[in-house]
Tab-separated table of C-alpha atoms in Angstrom:
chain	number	residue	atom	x	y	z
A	18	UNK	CA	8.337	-9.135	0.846
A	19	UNK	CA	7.485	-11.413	3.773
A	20	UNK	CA	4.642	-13.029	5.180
A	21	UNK	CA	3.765	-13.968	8.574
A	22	UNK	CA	0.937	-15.418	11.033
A	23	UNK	CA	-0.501	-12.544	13.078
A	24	UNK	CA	-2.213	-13.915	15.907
A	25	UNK	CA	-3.999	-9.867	16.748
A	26	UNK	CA	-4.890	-10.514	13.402
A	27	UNK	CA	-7.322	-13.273	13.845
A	28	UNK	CA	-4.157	-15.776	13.417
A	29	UNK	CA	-4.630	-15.229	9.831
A	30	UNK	CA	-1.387	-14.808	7.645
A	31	UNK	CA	-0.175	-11.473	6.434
A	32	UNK	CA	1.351	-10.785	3.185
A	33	UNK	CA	3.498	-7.836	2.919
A	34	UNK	CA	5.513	-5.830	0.398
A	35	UNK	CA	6.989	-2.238	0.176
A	36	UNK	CA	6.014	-0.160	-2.743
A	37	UNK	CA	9.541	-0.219	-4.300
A	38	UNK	CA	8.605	-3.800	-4.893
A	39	UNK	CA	5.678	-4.603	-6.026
A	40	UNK	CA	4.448	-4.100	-10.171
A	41	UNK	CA	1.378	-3.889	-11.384
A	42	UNK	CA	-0.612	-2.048	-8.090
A	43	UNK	CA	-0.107	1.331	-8.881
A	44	UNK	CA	2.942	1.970	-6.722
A	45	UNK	CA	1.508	0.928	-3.734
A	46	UNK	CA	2.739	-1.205	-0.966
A	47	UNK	CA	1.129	-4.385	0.131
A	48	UNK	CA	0.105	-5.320	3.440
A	49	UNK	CA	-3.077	-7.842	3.477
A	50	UNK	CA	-4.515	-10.809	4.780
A	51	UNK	CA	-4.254	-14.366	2.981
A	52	UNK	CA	-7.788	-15.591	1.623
A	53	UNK	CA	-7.116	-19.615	1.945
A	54	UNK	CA	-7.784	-22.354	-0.455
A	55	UNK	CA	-8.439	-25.767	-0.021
A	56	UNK	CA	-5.302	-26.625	1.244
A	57	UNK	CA	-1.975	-24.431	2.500
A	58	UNK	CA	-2.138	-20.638	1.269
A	59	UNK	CA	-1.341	-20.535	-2.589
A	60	UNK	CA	-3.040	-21.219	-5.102
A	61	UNK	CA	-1.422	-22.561	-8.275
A	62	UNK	CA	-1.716	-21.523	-12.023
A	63	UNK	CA	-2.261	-23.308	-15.283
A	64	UNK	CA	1.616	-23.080	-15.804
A	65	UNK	CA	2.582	-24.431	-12.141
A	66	UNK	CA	3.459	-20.936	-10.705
A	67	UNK	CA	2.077	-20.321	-6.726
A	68	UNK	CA	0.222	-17.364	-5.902
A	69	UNK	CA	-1.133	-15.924	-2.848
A	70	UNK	CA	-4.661	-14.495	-3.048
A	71	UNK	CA	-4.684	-11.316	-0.591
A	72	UNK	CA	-7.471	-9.523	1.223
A	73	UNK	CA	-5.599	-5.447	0.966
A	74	UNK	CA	-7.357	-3.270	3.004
A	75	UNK	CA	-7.799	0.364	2.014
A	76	UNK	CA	-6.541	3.322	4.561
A	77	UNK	CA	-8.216	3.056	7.869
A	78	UNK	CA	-11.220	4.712	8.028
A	79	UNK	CA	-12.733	4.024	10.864
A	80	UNK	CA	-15.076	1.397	10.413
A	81	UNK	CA	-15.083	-1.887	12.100
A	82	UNK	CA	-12.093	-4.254	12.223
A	83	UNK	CA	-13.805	-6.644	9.941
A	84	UNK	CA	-15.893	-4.666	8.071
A	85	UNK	CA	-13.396	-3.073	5.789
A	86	UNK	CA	-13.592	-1.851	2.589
A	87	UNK	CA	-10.440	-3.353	-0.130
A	88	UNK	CA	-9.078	-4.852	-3.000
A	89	UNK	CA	-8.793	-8.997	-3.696
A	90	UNK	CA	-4.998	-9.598	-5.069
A	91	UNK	CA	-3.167	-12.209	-7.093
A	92	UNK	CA	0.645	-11.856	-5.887
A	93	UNK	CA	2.963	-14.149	-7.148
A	94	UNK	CA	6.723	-13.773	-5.441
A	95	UNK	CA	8.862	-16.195	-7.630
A	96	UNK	CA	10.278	-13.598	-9.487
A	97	UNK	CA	12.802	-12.489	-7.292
A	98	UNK	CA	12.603	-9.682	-5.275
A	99	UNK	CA	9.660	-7.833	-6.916
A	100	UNK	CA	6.134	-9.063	-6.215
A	101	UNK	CA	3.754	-9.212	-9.286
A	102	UNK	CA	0.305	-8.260	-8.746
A	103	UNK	CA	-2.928	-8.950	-10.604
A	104	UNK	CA	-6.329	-6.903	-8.895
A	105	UNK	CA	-8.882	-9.946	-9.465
A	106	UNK	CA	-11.417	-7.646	-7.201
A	107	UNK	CA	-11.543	-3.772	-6.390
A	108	UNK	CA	-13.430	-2.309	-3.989
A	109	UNK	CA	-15.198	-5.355	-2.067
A	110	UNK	CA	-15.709	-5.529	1.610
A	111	UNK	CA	-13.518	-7.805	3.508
A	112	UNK	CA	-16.434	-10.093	5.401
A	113	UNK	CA	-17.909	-10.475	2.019
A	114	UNK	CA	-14.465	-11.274	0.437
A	115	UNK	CA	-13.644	-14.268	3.096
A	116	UNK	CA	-17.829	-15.592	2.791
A	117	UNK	CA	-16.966	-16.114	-0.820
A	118	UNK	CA	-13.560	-18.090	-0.386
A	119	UNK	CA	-15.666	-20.361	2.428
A	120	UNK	CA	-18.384	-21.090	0.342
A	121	UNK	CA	-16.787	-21.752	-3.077
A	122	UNK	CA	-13.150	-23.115	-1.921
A	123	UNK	CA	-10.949	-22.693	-5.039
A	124	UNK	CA	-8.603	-24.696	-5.598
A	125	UNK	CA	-6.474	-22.781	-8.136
A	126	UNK	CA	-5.875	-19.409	-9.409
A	127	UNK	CA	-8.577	-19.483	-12.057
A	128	UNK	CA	-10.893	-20.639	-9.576
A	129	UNK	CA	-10.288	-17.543	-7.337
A	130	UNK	CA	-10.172	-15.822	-9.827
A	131	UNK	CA	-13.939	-16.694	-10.526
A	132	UNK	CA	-14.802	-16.443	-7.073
A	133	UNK	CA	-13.465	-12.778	-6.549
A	134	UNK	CA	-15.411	-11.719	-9.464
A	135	UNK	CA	-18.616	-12.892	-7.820
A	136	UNK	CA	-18.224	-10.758	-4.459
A	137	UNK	CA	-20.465	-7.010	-4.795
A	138	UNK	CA	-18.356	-3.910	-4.922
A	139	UNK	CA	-18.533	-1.736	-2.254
A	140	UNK	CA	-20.675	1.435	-4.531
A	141	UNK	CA	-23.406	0.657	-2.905
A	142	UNK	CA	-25.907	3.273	-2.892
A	143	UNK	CA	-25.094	5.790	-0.051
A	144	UNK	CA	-21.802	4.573	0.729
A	145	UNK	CA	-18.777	6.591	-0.112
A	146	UNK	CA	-14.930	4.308	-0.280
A	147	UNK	CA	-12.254	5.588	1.349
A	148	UNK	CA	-9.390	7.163	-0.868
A	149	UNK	CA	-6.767	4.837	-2.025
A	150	UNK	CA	-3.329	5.929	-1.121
A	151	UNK	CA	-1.435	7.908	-3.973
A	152	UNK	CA	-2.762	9.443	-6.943
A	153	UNK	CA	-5.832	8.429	-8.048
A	154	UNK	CA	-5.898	7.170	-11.735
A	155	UNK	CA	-8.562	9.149	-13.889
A	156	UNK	CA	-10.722	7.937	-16.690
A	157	UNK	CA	-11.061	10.369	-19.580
A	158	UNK	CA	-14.176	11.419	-18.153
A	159	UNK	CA	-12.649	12.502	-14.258
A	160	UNK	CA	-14.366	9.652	-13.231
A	161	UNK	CA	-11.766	7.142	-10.460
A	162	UNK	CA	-10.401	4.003	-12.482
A	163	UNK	CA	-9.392	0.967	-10.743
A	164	UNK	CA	-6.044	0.062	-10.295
A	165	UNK	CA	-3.987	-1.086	-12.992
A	166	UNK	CA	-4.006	-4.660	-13.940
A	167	UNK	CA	0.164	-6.476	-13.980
A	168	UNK	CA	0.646	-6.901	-17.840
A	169	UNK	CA	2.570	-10.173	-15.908
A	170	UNK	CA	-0.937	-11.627	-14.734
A	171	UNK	CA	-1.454	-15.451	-14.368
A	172	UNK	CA	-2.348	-17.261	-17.799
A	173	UNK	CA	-5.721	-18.975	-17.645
A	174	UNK	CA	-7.232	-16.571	-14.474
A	175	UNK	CA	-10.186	-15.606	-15.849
């Protein structure tokens, strides 16, 4: 895992992991944009732990650099060299993502935690998401799920 600041990126700082280290995203690497706090770039736990709160963008697909659709992650890196992920919002568009985290300002991880819960999904009528790298998990009914949820999650996030 590393992060860095990537100044094509808006100067915002980049989170990365590859897939053979990070549990509890379905397999899939990470490679997303920090969502700030108050103050620095993680955002602490009822237990003391740090956790970065990610913007991952889905597979390009061709829309505009900001208006991307993605997931909001919890990933915590303390625990040696695998990254433990919690999906605190699937399928949310980036803009709408960073408005929230402005306007509210958490200051811990339950308080991103409430904020990512308040930003709209991206199903909006006449709008179809791009596919999520990998297999796609199914609900008994066919129907897409959303990514599995760490069974390592932060205590107190919700």
């Amino acid at each position: 895992m590393r992060w860095d600041e990537a100044p094509e990126d808006r100067g915002r700082v980049k989170f990365a992991a590859a897939a053979e280290a990070v549990e509890g995203y379905g397999g899939r690497p990470l490679n997303g944009r920090a969502l700030q706090p108050a103050s620095g770039y993680l955002f602490p736990d009822q237990d003391g732990e740090q956790w970065w709160v990610i913007f991952q963008p889905w597979p390009p697909s061709g829309l505009h650099a900001r208006k991307v659709p993605g997931d909001i992650l919890a990933c915590n890196d303390s625990y040696g060299d695998m990254v433990h992920v919690v999906v605190l919002a699937a399928g949310v568009w980036e803009d709408d993502a960073e408005a929230a985290f402005r306007a509210h300002v958490p200051l811990t991880l339950a308080d991103a935690a409430r904020v990512a819960a308040t930003v709209a999904h991206v199903a909006a009528p006449g709008h179809t998401a791009p596919e999520r790298p990998g297999p796609a998990p199914k609900r008994t009914d066919g129907t897409p799920a959303d990514p599995p949820v760490s069974p390592r999650g932060p205590m107190g996030a919700g």
